[in-house]
mmCIF file of N, CA and C in Angstrom:
data_model
loop_
_atom_site.group_PDB
_atom_site.id
_atom_site.type_symbol
_atom_site.label_atom_id
_atom_site.label_comp_id
_atom_site.label_asym_id
_atom_site.label_seq_id
_atom_site.Cartn_x
_atom_site.Cartn_y
_atom_site.Cartn_z
ATOM 1 N N ALA A 17 -3.795 0.385 12.951
ATOM 2 C CA ALA A 17 -4.700 0.793 11.884
ATOM 3 C C ALA A 17 -3.904 1.028 10.613
ATOM 4 N N PHE A 18 -4.525 0.751 9.510
ATOM 5 C CA PHE A 18 -3.920 0.968 8.218
ATOM 6 C C PHE A 18 -4.682 2.092 7.534
ATOM 7 N N ASP A 19 -3.982 3.101 7.064
ATOM 8 C CA ASP A 19 -4.599 4.179 6.305
ATOM 9 C C ASP A 19 -3.935 4.261 4.951
ATOM 10 N N VAL A 20 -4.743 4.336 3.931
ATOM 11 C CA VAL A 20 -4.222 4.393 2.575
ATOM 12 C C VAL A 20 -4.925 5.498 1.831
ATOM 13 N N ASP A 21 -4.165 6.401 1.274
ATOM 14 C CA ASP A 21 -4.719 7.452 0.420
ATOM 15 C C ASP A 21 -4.268 7.131 -0.989
ATOM 16 N N ILE A 22 -5.121 6.459 -1.749
ATOM 17 C CA ILE A 22 -4.744 6.066 -3.103
ATOM 18 C C ILE A 22 -5.281 7.032 -4.139
ATOM 19 N N GLY A 23 -5.828 8.125 -3.675
ATOM 20 C CA GLY A 23 -6.268 9.155 -4.587
ATOM 21 C C GLY A 23 -7.676 8.967 -5.110
ATOM 22 N N ILE A 24 -8.411 8.018 -4.571
ATOM 23 C CA ILE A 24 -9.804 7.842 -4.968
ATOM 24 C C ILE A 24 -10.611 8.951 -4.335
ATOM 25 N N GLU A 25 -11.631 9.388 -5.014
ATOM 26 C CA GLU A 25 -12.473 10.456 -4.495
ATOM 27 C C GLU A 25 -12.878 10.151 -3.062
ATOM 28 N N GLY A 26 -12.699 11.093 -2.203
ATOM 29 C CA GLY A 26 -13.032 10.900 -0.799
ATOM 30 C C GLY A 26 -11.816 10.777 0.091
ATOM 31 N N GLY A 27 -10.622 10.711 -0.480
ATOM 32 C CA GLY A 27 -9.410 10.718 0.330
ATOM 33 C C GLY A 27 -9.025 9.360 0.860
ATOM 34 N N GLN A 28 -8.784 9.267 2.157
ATOM 35 C CA GLN A 28 -8.256 8.043 2.741
ATOM 36 C C GLN A 28 -9.315 6.953 2.790
ATOM 37 N N HIS A 29 -8.829 5.735 2.654
ATOM 38 C CA HIS A 29 -9.695 4.566 2.675
ATOM 39 C C HIS A 29 -9.102 3.529 3.610
ATOM 40 N N PRO A 30 -9.937 2.870 4.381
ATOM 41 C CA PRO A 30 -9.417 1.793 5.218
ATOM 42 C C PRO A 30 -8.767 0.722 4.363
ATOM 43 N N PHE A 31 -7.742 0.082 4.887
ATOM 44 C CA PHE A 31 -7.006 -0.936 4.150
ATOM 45 C C PHE A 31 -7.931 -1.990 3.563
ATOM 46 N N GLY A 32 -8.979 -2.358 4.263
ATOM 47 C CA GLY A 32 -9.891 -3.396 3.812
ATOM 48 C C GLY A 32 -10.624 -3.073 2.533
ATOM 49 N N GLU A 33 -10.587 -1.825 2.089
ATOM 50 C CA GLU A 33 -11.279 -1.451 0.866
ATOM 51 C C GLU A 33 -10.367 -1.466 -0.358
ATOM 52 N N LEU A 34 -9.100 -1.772 -0.181
ATOM 53 C CA LEU A 34 -8.187 -1.823 -1.319
ATOM 54 C C LEU A 34 -8.441 -3.055 -2.169
ATOM 55 N N PRO A 35 -8.121 -2.990 -3.461
ATOM 56 C CA PRO A 35 -8.182 -4.201 -4.275
ATOM 57 C C PRO A 35 -7.103 -5.177 -3.801
ATOM 58 N N PHE A 36 -7.515 -6.353 -3.388
ATOM 59 C CA PHE A 36 -6.579 -7.291 -2.789
ATOM 60 C C PHE A 36 -5.861 -8.190 -3.782
ATOM 61 N N ASP A 37 -6.306 -8.284 -5.013
ATOM 62 C CA ASP A 37 -5.657 -9.194 -5.967
ATOM 63 C C ASP A 37 -4.162 -8.921 -6.077
ATOM 64 N N ALA A 38 -3.791 -7.664 -6.214
ATOM 65 C CA ALA A 38 -2.376 -7.315 -6.357
ATOM 66 C C ALA A 38 -1.605 -7.620 -5.079
ATOM 67 N N TRP A 39 -2.196 -7.323 -3.925
ATOM 68 C CA TRP A 39 -1.529 -7.607 -2.654
ATOM 69 C C TRP A 39 -1.345 -9.107 -2.477
ATOM 70 N N ASN A 40 -2.388 -9.867 -2.737
ATOM 71 C CA ASN A 40 -2.313 -11.316 -2.557
ATOM 72 C C ASN A 40 -1.335 -11.966 -3.519
ATOM 73 N N ALA A 41 -1.176 -11.389 -4.703
ATOM 74 C CA ALA A 41 -0.229 -11.907 -5.695
ATOM 75 C C ALA A 41 1.194 -11.436 -5.418
ATOM 76 N N ARG A 42 1.362 -10.570 -4.416
ATOM 77 C CA ARG A 42 2.660 -9.978 -4.096
ATOM 78 C C ARG A 42 3.241 -9.252 -5.318
ATOM 79 N N ASP A 43 2.357 -8.576 -6.041
ATOM 80 C CA ASP A 43 2.715 -7.885 -7.282
ATOM 81 C C ASP A 43 2.924 -6.398 -6.981
ATOM 82 N N ARG A 44 4.168 -6.056 -6.696
ATOM 83 C CA ARG A 44 4.487 -4.686 -6.283
ATOM 84 C C ARG A 44 4.068 -3.663 -7.329
ATOM 85 N N ALA A 45 4.319 -3.937 -8.604
ATOM 86 C CA ALA A 45 3.957 -2.984 -9.662
ATOM 87 C C ALA A 45 2.448 -2.764 -9.710
ATOM 88 N N ALA A 46 1.682 -3.834 -9.568
ATOM 89 C CA ALA A 46 0.223 -3.708 -9.603
ATOM 90 C C ALA A 46 -0.295 -2.940 -8.384
ATOM 91 N N VAL A 47 0.306 -3.178 -7.231
ATOM 92 C CA VAL A 47 -0.099 -2.426 -6.036
ATOM 93 C C VAL A 47 0.182 -0.949 -6.248
ATOM 94 N N LEU A 48 1.363 -0.634 -6.744
ATOM 95 C CA LEU A 48 1.728 0.771 -6.945
ATOM 96 C C LEU A 48 0.809 1.456 -7.948
ATOM 97 N N LYS A 49 0.290 0.718 -8.915
ATOM 98 C CA LYS A 49 -0.621 1.304 -9.906
ATOM 99 C C LYS A 49 -1.946 1.724 -9.292
ATOM 100 N N THR A 50 -2.275 1.212 -8.116
ATOM 101 C CA THR A 50 -3.522 1.619 -7.468
ATOM 102 C C THR A 50 -3.408 2.993 -6.818
ATOM 103 N N PHE A 51 -2.194 3.523 -6.719
ATOM 104 C CA PHE A 51 -1.962 4.829 -6.114
ATOM 105 C C PHE A 51 -1.814 5.900 -7.183
ATOM 106 N N VAL A 52 -2.416 7.040 -6.959
ATOM 107 C CA VAL A 52 -2.175 8.197 -7.811
ATOM 108 C C VAL A 52 -0.909 8.879 -7.307
ATOM 109 N N PRO A 53 -0.291 9.751 -8.123
ATOM 110 C CA PRO A 53 0.874 10.487 -7.625
ATOM 111 C C PRO A 53 0.522 11.205 -6.314
ATOM 112 N N GLY A 54 1.359 10.998 -5.332
ATOM 113 C CA GLY A 54 1.117 11.611 -4.030
ATOM 114 C C GLY A 54 0.268 10.761 -3.106
ATOM 115 N N GLY A 55 -0.308 9.661 -3.600
ATOM 116 C CA GLY A 55 -1.066 8.759 -2.748
ATOM 117 C C GLY A 55 -0.133 8.121 -1.737
ATOM 118 N N THR A 56 -0.617 7.852 -0.549
ATOM 119 C CA THR A 56 0.250 7.354 0.516
ATOM 120 C C THR A 56 -0.298 6.091 1.162
ATOM 121 N N TYR A 57 0.611 5.358 1.795
ATOM 122 C CA TYR A 57 0.280 4.168 2.578
ATOM 123 C C TYR A 57 0.911 4.334 3.946
ATOM 124 N N THR A 58 0.155 4.034 4.980
ATOM 125 C CA THR A 58 0.661 4.115 6.351
ATOM 126 C C THR A 58 0.178 2.898 7.124
ATOM 127 N N ASP A 59 1.068 2.275 7.860
ATOM 128 C CA ASP A 59 0.676 1.243 8.811
ATOM 129 C C ASP A 59 1.514 1.439 10.066
ATOM 130 N N PRO A 60 1.263 0.675 11.115
ATOM 131 C CA PRO A 60 1.979 0.909 12.377
ATOM 132 C C PRO A 60 3.500 0.780 12.283
ATOM 133 N N THR A 61 4.015 0.151 11.239
ATOM 134 C CA THR A 61 5.468 -0.029 11.128
ATOM 135 C C THR A 61 6.155 0.999 10.243
ATOM 136 N N THR A 62 5.408 1.852 9.554
ATOM 137 C CA THR A 62 6.034 2.742 8.572
ATOM 138 C C THR A 62 6.575 4.043 9.139
ATOM 139 N N GLN A 63 6.224 4.404 10.333
ATOM 140 C CA GLN A 63 6.677 5.654 10.952
ATOM 141 C C GLN A 63 6.295 6.874 10.130
ATOM 142 N N GLY A 64 5.169 6.797 9.444
ATOM 143 C CA GLY A 64 4.663 7.908 8.649
ATOM 144 C C GLY A 64 4.235 7.442 7.270
ATOM 145 N N PRO A 65 3.607 8.330 6.506
ATOM 146 C CA PRO A 65 3.108 7.970 5.180
ATOM 147 C C PRO A 65 4.246 7.667 4.205
ATOM 148 N N LEU A 66 4.024 6.668 3.354
ATOM 149 C CA LEU A 66 4.984 6.299 2.317
ATOM 150 C C LEU A 66 4.356 6.502 0.949
ATOM 151 N N SER A 67 5.175 6.936 0.003
ATOM 152 C CA SER A 67 4.720 7.043 -1.381
ATOM 153 C C SER A 67 5.933 6.885 -2.293
ATOM 154 N N GLY A 68 5.675 6.759 -3.585
ATOM 155 C CA GLY A 68 6.732 6.695 -4.584
ATOM 156 C C GLY A 68 7.758 5.613 -4.300
ATOM 157 N N PRO A 69 9.051 5.942 -4.457
ATOM 158 C CA PRO A 69 10.101 4.945 -4.285
ATOM 159 C C PRO A 69 10.182 4.379 -2.867
ATOM 160 N N HIS A 70 9.796 5.172 -1.876
ATOM 161 C CA HIS A 70 9.808 4.672 -0.497
ATOM 162 C C HIS A 70 8.746 3.588 -0.316
ATOM 163 N N LEU A 71 7.585 3.796 -0.925
ATOM 164 C CA LEU A 71 6.531 2.782 -0.875
ATOM 165 C C LEU A 71 6.953 1.538 -1.646
ATOM 166 N N ALA A 72 7.584 1.714 -2.798
ATOM 167 C CA ALA A 72 8.052 0.568 -3.589
ATOM 168 C C ALA A 72 9.046 -0.268 -2.796
ATOM 169 N N GLY A 73 9.969 0.374 -2.113
ATOM 170 C CA GLY A 73 10.942 -0.340 -1.295
ATOM 171 C C GLY A 73 10.298 -1.054 -0.126
ATOM 172 N N TYR A 74 9.327 -0.397 0.499
ATOM 173 C CA TYR A 74 8.617 -1.014 1.610
ATOM 174 C C TYR A 74 7.877 -2.265 1.137
ATOM 175 N N LEU A 75 7.205 -2.162 -0.009
ATOM 176 C CA LEU A 75 6.464 -3.314 -0.531
ATOM 177 C C LEU A 75 7.403 -4.467 -0.868
ATOM 178 N N ALA A 76 8.559 -4.158 -1.443
ATOM 179 C CA ALA A 76 9.527 -5.214 -1.765
ATOM 180 C C ALA A 76 9.946 -5.952 -0.493
ATOM 181 N N ALA A 77 10.228 -5.202 0.565
ATOM 182 C CA ALA A 77 10.645 -5.826 1.824
ATOM 183 C C ALA A 77 9.480 -6.602 2.453
ATOM 184 N N LEU A 78 8.301 -6.033 2.407
ATOM 185 C CA LEU A 78 7.130 -6.687 2.977
ATOM 186 C C LEU A 78 6.843 -8.008 2.269
ATOM 187 N N PHE A 79 6.854 -7.987 0.938
ATOM 188 C CA PHE A 79 6.558 -9.201 0.174
ATOM 189 C C PHE A 79 7.667 -10.239 0.306
ATOM 190 N N ALA A 80 8.900 -9.798 0.525
ATOM 191 C CA ALA A 80 9.996 -10.748 0.755
ATOM 192 C C ALA A 80 9.863 -11.399 2.138
ATOM 193 N N ALA A 81 9.403 -10.623 3.106
ATOM 194 C CA ALA A 81 9.255 -11.133 4.469
ATOM 195 C C ALA A 81 8.067 -12.093 4.612
ATOM 196 N N PHE A 82 7.052 -11.879 3.779
ATOM 197 C CA PHE A 82 5.844 -12.703 3.830
ATOM 198 C C PHE A 82 5.543 -13.237 2.429
ATOM 199 N N PRO A 83 6.326 -14.209 1.979
ATOM 200 C CA PRO A 83 6.152 -14.714 0.595
ATOM 201 C C PRO A 83 4.833 -15.454 0.386
#
């Protein structure tokens, strides 16, 4: 399961509700802009919630692995 807390009213949102344009474009900066400070991303490989520079690093590795 993917859980994302991007700071939208209501708290966590299923991954399927995120704006996909930035993800599909592999645009790390645009993806990060969808998160408010303290917003987190979690998937089965992250071993816990990621935010800030840890999320940026994860996205860089993810987008490099799946160009």
